[in-house]
XYZ file of N, CA and C in Angstrom:
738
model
N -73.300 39.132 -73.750
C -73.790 37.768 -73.865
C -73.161 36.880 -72.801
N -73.810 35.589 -72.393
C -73.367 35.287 -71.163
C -72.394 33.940 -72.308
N -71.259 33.404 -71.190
C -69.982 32.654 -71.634
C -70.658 31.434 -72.145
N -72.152 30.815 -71.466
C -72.245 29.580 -71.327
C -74.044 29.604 -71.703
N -74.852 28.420 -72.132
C -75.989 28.522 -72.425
C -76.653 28.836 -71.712
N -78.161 28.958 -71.124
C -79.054 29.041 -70.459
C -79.353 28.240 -69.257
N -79.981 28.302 -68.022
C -80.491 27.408 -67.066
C -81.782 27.377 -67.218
N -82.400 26.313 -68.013
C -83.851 26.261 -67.215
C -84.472 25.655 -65.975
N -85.415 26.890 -65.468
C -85.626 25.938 -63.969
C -87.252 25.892 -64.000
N -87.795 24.798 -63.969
C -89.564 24.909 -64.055
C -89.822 24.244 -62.855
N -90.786 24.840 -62.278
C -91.456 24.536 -60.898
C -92.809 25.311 -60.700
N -93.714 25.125 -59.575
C -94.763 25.194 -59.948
C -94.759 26.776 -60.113
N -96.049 27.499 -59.969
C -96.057 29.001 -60.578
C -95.953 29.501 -59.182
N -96.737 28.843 -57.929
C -96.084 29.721 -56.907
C -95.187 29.614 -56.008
N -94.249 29.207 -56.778
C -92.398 29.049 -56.117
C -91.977 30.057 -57.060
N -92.382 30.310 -58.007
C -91.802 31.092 -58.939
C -90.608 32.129 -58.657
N -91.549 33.195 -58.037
C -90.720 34.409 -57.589
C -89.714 34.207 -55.878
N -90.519 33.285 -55.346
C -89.541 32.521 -53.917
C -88.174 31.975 -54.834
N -88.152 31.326 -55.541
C -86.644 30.909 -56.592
C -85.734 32.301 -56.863
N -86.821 33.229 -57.609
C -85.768 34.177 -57.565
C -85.356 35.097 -56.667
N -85.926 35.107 -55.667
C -85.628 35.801 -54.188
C -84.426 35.395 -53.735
N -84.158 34.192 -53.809
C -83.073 32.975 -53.674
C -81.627 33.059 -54.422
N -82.176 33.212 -55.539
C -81.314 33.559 -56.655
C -80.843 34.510 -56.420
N -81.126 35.269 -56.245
C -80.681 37.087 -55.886
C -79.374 37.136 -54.491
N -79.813 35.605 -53.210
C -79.482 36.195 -52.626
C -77.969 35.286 -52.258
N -78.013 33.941 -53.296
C -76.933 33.299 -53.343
C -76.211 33.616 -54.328
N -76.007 34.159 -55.544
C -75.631 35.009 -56.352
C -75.653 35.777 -57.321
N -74.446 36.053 -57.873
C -75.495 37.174 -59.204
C -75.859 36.682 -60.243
N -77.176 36.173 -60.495
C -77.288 36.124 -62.074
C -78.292 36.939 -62.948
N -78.027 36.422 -64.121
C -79.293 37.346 -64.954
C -80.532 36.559 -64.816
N -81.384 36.420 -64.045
C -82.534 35.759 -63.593
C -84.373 36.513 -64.782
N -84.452 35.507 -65.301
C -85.937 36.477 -66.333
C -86.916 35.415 -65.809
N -88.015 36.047 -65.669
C -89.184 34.740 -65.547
C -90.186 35.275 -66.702
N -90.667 33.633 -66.749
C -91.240 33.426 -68.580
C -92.834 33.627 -68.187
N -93.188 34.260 -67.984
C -94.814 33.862 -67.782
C -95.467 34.989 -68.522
N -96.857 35.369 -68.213
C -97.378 35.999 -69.443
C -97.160 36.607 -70.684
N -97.533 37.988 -71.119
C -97.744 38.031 -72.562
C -95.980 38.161 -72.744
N -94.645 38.240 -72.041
C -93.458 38.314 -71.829
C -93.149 37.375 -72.177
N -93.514 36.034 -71.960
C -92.560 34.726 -71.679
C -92.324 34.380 -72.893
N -92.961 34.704 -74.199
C -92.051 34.391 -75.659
C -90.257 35.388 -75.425
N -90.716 36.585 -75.146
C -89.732 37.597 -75.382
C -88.504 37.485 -74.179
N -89.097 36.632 -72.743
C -88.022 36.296 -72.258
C -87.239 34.621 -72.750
N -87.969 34.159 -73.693
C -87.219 33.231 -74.075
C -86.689 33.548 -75.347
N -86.757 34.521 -76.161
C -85.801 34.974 -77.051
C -84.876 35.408 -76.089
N -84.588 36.116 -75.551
C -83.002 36.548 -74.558
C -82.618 35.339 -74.251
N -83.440 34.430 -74.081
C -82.121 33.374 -73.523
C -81.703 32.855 -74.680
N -82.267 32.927 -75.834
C -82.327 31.961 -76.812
C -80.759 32.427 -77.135
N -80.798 33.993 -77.024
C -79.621 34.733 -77.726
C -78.689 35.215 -76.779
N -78.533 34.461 -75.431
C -77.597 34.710 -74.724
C -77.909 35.631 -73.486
N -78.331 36.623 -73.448
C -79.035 37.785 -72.917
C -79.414 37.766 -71.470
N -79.591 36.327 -70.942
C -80.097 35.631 -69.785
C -79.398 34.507 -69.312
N -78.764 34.607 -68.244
C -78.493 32.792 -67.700
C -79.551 31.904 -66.878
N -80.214 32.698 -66.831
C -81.350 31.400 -65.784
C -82.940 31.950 -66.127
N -83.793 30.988 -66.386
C -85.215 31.476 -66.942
C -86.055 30.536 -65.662
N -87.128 31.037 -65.491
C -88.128 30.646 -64.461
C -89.386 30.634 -65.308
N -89.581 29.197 -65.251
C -90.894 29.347 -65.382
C -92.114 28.066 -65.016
N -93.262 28.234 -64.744
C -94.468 27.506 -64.408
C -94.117 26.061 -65.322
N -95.059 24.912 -64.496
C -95.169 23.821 -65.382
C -95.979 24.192 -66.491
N -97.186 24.853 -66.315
C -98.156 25.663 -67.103
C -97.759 26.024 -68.352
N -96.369 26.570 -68.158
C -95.812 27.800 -69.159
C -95.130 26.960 -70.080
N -94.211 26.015 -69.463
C -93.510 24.800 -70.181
C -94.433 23.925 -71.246
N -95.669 23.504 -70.346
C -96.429 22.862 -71.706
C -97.064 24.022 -72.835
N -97.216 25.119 -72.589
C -97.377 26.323 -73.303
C -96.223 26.454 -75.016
N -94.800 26.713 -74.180
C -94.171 27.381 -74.976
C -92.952 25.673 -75.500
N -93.293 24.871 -75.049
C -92.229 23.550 -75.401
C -91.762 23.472 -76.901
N -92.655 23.898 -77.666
C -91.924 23.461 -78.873
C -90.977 24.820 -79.650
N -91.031 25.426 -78.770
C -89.737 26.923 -78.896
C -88.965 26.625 -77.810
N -88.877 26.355 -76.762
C -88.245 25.514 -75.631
C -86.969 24.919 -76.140
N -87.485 23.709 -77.051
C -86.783 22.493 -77.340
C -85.977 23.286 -78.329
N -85.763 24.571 -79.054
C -85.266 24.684 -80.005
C -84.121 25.923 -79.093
N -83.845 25.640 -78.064
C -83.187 26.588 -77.629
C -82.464 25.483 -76.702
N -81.213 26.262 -77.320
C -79.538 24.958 -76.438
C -79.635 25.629 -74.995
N -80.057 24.688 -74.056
C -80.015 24.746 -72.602
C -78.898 24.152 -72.080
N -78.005 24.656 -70.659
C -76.759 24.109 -70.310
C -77.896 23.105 -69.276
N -78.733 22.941 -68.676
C -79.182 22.396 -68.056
C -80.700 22.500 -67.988
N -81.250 21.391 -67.418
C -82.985 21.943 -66.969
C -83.214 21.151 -65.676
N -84.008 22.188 -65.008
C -83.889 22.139 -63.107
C -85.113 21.980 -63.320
N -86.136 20.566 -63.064
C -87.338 20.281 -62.204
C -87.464 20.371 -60.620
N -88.605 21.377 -60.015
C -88.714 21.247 -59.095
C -90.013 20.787 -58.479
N -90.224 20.381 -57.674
C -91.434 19.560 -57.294
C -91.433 18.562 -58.120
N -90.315 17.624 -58.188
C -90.356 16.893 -59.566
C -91.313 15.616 -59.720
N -91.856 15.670 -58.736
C -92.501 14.430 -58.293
C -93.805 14.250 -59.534
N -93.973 15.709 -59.905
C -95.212 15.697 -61.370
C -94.738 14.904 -62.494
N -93.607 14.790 -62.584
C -93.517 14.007 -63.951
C -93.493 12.453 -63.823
N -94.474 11.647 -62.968
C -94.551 10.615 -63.007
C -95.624 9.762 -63.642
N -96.058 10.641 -64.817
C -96.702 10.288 -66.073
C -96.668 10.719 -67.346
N -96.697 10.184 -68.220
C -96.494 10.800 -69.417
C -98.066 11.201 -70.210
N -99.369 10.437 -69.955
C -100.561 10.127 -70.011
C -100.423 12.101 -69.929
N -100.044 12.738 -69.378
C -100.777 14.312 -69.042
C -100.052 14.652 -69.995
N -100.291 16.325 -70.144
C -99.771 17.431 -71.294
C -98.587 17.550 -70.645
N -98.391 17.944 -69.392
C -97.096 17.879 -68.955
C -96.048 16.852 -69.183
N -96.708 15.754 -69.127
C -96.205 14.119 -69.120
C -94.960 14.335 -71.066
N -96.343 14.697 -71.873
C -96.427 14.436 -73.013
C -95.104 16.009 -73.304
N -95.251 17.193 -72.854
C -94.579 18.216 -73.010
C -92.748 18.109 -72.685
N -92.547 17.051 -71.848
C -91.245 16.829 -71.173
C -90.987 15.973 -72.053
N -91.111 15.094 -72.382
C -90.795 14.158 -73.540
C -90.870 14.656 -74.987
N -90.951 15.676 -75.512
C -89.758 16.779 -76.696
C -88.499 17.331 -75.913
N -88.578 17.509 -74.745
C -87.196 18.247 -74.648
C -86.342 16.826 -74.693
N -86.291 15.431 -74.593
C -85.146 14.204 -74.719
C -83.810 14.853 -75.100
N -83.933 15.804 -76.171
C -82.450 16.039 -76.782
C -81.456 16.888 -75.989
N -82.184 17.247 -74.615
C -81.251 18.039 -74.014
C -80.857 16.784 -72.475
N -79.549 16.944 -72.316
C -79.014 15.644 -71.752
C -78.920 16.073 -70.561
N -78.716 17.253 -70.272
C -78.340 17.455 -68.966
C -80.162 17.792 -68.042
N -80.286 16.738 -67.439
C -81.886 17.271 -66.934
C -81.588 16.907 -65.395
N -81.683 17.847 -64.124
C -82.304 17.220 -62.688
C -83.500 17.647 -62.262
N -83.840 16.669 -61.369
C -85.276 16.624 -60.667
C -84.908 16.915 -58.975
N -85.722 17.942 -58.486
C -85.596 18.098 -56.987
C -87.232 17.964 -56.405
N -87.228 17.034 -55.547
C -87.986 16.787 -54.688
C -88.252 16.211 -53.139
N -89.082 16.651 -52.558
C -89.062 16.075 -51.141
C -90.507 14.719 -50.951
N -91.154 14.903 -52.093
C -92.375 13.924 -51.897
C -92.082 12.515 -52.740
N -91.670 11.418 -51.510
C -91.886 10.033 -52.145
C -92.350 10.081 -53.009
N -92.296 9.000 -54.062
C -92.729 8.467 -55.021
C -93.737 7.612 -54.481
N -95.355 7.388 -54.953
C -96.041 6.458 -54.534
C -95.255 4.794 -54.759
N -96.148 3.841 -54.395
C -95.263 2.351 -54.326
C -95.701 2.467 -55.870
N -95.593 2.838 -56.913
C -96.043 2.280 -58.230
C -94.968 2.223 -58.762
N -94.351 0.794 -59.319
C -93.035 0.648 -60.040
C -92.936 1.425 -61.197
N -94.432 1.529 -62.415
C -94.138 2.311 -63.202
C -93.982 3.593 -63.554
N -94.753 4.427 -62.618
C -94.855 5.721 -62.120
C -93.177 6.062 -62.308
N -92.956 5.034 -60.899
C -91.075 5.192 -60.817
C -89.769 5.086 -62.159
N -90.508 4.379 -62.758
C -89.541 4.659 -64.399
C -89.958 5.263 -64.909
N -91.006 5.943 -65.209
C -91.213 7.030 -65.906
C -90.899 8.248 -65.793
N -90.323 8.428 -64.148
C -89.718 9.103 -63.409
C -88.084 9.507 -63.697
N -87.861 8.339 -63.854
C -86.143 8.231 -64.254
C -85.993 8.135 -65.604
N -86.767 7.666 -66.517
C -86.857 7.575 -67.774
C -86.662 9.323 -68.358
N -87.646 9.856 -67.630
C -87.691 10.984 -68.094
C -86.084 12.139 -67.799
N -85.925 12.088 -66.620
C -84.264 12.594 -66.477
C -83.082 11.766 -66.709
N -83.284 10.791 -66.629
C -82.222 9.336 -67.166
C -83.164 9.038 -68.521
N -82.973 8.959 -69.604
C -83.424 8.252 -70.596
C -83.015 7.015 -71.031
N -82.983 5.717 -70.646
C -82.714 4.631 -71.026
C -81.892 3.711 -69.507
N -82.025 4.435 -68.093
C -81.346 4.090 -67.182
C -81.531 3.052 -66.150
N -83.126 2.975 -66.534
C -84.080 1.691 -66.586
C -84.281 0.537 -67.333
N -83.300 1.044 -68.844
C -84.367 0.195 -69.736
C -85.383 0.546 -70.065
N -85.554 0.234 -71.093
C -87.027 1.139 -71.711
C -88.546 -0.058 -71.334
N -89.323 0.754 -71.632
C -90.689 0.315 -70.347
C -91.094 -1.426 -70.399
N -91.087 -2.170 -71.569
C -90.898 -3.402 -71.422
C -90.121 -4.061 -71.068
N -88.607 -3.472 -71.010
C -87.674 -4.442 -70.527
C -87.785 -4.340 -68.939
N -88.334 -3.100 -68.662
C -88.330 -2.645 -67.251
C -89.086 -3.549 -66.414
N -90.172 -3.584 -67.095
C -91.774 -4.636 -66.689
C -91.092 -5.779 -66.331
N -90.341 -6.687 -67.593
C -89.788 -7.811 -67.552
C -88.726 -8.059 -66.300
N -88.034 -7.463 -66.201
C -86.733 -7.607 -65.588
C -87.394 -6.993 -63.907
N -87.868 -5.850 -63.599
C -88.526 -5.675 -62.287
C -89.789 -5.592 -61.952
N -90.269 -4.966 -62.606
C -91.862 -4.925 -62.244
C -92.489 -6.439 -61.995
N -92.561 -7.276 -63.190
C -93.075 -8.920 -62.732
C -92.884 -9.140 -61.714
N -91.500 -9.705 -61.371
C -90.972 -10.699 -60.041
C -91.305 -9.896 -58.791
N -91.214 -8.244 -58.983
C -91.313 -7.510 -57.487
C -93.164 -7.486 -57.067
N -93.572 -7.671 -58.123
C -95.277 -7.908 -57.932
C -95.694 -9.019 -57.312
N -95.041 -10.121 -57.853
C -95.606 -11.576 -58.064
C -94.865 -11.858 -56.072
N -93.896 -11.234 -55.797
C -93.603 -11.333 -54.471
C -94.372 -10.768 -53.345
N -95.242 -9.883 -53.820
C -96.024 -9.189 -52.960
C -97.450 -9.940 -53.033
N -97.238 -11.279 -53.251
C -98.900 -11.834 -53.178
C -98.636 -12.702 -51.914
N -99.770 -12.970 -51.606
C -99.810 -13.945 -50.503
C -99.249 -15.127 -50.702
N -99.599 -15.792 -51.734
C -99.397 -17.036 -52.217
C -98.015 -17.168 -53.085
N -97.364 -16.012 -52.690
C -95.730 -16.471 -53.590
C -94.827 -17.447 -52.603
N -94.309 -18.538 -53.089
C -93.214 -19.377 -52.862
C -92.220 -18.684 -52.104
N -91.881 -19.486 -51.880
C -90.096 -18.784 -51.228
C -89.691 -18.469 -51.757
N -89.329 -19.326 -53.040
C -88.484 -19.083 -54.182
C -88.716 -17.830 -54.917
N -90.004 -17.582 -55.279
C -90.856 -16.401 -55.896
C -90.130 -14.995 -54.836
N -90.445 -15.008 -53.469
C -90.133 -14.133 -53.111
C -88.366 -13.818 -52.453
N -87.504 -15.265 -52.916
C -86.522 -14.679 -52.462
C -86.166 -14.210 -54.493
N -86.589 -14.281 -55.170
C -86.348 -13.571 -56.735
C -87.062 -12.109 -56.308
N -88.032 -12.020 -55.822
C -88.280 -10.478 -55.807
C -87.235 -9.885 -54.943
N -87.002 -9.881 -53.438
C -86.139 -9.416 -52.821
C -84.638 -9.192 -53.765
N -84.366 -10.184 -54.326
C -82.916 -10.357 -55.075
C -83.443 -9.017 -56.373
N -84.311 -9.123 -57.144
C -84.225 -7.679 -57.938
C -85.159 -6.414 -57.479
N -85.220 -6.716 -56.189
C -86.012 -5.232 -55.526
C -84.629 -4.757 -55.030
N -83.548 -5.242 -54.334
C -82.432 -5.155 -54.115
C -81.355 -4.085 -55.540
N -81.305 -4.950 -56.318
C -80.680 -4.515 -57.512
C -81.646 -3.306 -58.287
N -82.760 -3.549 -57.887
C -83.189 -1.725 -58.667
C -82.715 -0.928 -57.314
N -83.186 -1.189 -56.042
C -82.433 -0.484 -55.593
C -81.372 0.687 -55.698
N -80.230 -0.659 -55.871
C -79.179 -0.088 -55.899
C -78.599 0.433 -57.233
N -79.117 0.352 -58.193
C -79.286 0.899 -59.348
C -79.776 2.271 -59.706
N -80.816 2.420 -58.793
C -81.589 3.768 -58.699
C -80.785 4.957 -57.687
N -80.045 4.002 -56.454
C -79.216 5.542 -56.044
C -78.078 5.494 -56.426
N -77.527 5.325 -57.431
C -76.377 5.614 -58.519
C -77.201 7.289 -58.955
N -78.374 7.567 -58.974
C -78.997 8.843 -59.707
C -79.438 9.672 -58.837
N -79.617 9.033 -57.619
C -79.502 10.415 -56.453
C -78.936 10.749 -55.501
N -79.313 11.971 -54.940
C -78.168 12.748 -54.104
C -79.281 12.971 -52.907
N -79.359 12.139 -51.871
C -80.438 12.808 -50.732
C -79.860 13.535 -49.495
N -80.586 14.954 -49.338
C -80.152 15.515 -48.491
C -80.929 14.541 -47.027
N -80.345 14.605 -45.955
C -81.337 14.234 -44.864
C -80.710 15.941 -43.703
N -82.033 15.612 -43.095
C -82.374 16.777 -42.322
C -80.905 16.867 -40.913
N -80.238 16.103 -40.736
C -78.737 16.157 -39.813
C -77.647 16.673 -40.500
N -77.862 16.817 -42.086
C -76.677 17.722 -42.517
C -77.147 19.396 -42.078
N -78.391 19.398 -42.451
C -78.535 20.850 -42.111
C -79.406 21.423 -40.505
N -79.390 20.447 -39.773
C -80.230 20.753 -38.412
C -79.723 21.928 -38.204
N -78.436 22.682 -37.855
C -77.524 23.246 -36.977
C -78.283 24.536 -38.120
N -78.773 24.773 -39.166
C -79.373 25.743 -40.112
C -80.867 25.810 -39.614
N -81.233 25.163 -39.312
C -82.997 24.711 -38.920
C -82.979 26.039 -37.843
N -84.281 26.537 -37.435
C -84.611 27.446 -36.637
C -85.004 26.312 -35.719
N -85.430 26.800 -34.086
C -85.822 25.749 -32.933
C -87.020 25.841 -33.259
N -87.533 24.715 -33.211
C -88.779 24.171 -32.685
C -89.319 24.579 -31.493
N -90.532 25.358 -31.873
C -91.612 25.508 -30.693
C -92.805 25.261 -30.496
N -93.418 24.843 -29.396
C -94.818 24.030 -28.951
C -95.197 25.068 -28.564
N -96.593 25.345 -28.444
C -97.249 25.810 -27.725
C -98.664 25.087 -27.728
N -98.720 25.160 -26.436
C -100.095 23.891 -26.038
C -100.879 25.340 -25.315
N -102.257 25.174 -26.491
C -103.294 26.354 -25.670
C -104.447 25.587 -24.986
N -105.126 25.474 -23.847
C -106.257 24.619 -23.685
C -107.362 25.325 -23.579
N -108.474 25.037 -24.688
C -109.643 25.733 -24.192
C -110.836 25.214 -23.935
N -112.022 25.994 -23.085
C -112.722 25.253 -22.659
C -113.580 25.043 -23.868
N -114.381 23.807 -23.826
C -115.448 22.764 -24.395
C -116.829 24.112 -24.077
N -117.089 24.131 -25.288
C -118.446 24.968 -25.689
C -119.557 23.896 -25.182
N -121.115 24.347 -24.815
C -122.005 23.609 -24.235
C -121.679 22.402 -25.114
N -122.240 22.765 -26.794
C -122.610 21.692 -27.515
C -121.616 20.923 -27.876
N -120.036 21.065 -27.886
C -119.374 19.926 -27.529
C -119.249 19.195 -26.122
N -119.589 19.524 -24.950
C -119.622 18.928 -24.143
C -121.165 18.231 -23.808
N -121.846 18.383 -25.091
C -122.897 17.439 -24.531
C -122.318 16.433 -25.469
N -121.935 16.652 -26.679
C -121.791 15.690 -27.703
C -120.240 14.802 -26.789
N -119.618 15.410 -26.229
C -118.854 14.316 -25.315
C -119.131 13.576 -24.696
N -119.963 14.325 -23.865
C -121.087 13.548 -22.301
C -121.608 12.399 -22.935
N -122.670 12.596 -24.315
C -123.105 11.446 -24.632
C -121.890 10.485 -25.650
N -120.511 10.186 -26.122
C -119.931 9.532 -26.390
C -119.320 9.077 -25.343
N -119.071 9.120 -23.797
C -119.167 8.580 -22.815
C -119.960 7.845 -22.535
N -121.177 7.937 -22.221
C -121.930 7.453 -22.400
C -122.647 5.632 -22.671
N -122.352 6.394 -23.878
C -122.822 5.231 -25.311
C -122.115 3.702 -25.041
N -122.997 2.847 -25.107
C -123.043 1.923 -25.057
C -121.519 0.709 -25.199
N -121.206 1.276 -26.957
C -119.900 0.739 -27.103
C -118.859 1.594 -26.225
N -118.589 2.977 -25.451
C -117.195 3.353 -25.075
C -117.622 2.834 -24.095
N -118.379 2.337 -23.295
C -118.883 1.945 -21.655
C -118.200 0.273 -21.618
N -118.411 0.084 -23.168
C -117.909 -1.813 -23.170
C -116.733 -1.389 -23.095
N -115.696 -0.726 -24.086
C -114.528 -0.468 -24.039
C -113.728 0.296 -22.107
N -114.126 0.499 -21.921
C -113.666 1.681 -20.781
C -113.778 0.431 -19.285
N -115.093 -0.409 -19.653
C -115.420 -1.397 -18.414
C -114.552 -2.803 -18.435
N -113.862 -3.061 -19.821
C -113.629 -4.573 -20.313
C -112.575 -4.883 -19.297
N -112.416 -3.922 -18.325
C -111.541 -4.878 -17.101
C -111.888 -5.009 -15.919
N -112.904 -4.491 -15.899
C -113.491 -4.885 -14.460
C -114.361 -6.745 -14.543
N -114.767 -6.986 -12.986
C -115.112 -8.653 -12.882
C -116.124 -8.304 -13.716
N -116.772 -9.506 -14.535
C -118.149 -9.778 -15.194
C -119.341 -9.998 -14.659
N -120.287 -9.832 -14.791
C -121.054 -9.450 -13.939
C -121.728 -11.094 -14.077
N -121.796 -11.838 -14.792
C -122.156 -13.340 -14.534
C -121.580 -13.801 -12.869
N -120.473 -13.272 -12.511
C -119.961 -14.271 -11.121
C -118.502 -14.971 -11.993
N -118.431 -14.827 -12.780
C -117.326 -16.335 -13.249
C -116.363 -14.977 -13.106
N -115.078 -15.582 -12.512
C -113.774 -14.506 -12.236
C -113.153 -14.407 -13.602
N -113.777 -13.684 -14.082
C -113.204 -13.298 -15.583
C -113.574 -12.101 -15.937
N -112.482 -11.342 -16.905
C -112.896 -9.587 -17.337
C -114.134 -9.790 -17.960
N -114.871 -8.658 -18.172
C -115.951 -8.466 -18.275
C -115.665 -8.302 -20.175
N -114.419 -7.844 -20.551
C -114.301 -7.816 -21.998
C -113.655 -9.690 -22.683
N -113.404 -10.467 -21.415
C -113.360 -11.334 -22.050
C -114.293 -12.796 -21.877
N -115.195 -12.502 -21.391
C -116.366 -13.374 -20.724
C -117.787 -12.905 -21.464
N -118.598 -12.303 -21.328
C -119.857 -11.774 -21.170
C -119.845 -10.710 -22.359
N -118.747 -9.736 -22.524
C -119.137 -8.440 -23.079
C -117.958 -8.380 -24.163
N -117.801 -9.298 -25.335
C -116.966 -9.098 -26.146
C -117.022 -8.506 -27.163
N -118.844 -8.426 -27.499
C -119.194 -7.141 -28.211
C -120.542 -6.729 -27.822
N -120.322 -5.372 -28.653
C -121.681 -4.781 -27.672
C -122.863 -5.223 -28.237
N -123.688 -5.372 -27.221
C -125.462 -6.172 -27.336
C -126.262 -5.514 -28.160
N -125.921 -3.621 -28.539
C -126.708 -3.045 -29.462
C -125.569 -3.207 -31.037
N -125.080 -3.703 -31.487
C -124.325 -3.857 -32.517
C -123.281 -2.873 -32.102
């Protein structure tokens, strides 16, 4: 039996076996993945010790969650975590039974869209209460950081948004850890270009010939030569400021 509870790690289904390739090659563990007619029977082994780290699909998670939640996890590893920025889905709705397990991280490389609530539901879900729960959240950031993004906000209006766009801010990286790409360049393989040029088939080079051509790239391409009225002025800012066929 292993010393310490289980790892769960859920990510999508085809990272699956790339995780445990990984696993294998940074160290030893007892690695099981939960997916078909298996994935009850690999979550009894963890249930009973048998396993330290389980793999499995978001798929599989909204599947098997309510046997999930009944099994003491030392941790749970979201990857691609960027999916749980609703609760509205089965997934959304499936992550919210596990609450009772405290230890939860999220790994991702894809921004969060600009949606403030998206973004607490985000942290809500691995932080539970680190926001404030969803009305106080609304109240306290969402309003003022909205009402600053209108045209017509005051100074005042928008030096209150800046002042708590600031403070979620800095509130929010208290909870993360970002890698940037200069800790690990010197790990990166080189970058290589290769520029192939090939030639233009008939029928793209007629379909070029005539976007040459055409009326509007002839206004664009000519708008600096003299105008053809006589008056010493560009031809794009006198005579030809838009084109005569629409």
């Amino acid at each position: 039996k292993t010393a310490f509870p289980p790892v769960l790690i859920v990510l999508p289904a085809s990272l699956v076996d790339q995780w445990k390739r990984e696993l294998s090659v940074w160290g030893c563990f007892e690695v099981e993945i939960c997916r078909g007619k298996e994935g009850y029977e690999k979550l009894q082994q963890a249930r009973f010790g048998a396993t330290e780290i389980i793999l499995m699909s978001y798929e599989a998670l909204v599947k098997h969650v309510l046997f999930i939640k009944e099994i003491k996890w030392a941790c749970i590893i979201f990857d691609e975590a960027h999916r749980l920025k609703s609760r509205k889905t089965k997934l959304g709705a499936a992550v919210q039974k596990l609450s009772k397990i405290k230890c939860k991280l999220a790994l991702t490389g894809t921004p969060l869209q600009n949606d403030l609530m998206e973004l607490w539901c985000f942290f809500d879900t691995i932080c539970p209460g680190s926001l404030g729960d969803e009305s106080d959240f609304k109240i306290e950031y969402r309003t003022p950081i909205l009402q600053g993004r209108k045209r017509t906000a005051s100074r005042r209006v928008l030096g209150r948004a800046s002042h708590v766009r600031e403070k979620l801010e800095k509130l929010i990286s208290k909870m993360i850890l970002q890698r940037f790409k200069t800790i690990i360049a010197d790990q990166l393989p080189i970058k290589e270009e290769k520029v192939i040029f090939c030639r233009m088939s008939d029928s793209q080079l007629a379909v070029y010939d005539r976007v040459l051509k055409s009326p509007d790239f002839q206004m664009i391409i000519r708008k600096n030569e003299p105008c053809d009225c006589g008056r010493p002025m560009e031809r794009g800012k006198c005579c030809h400021q838009t084109c005569p066929e629409g």
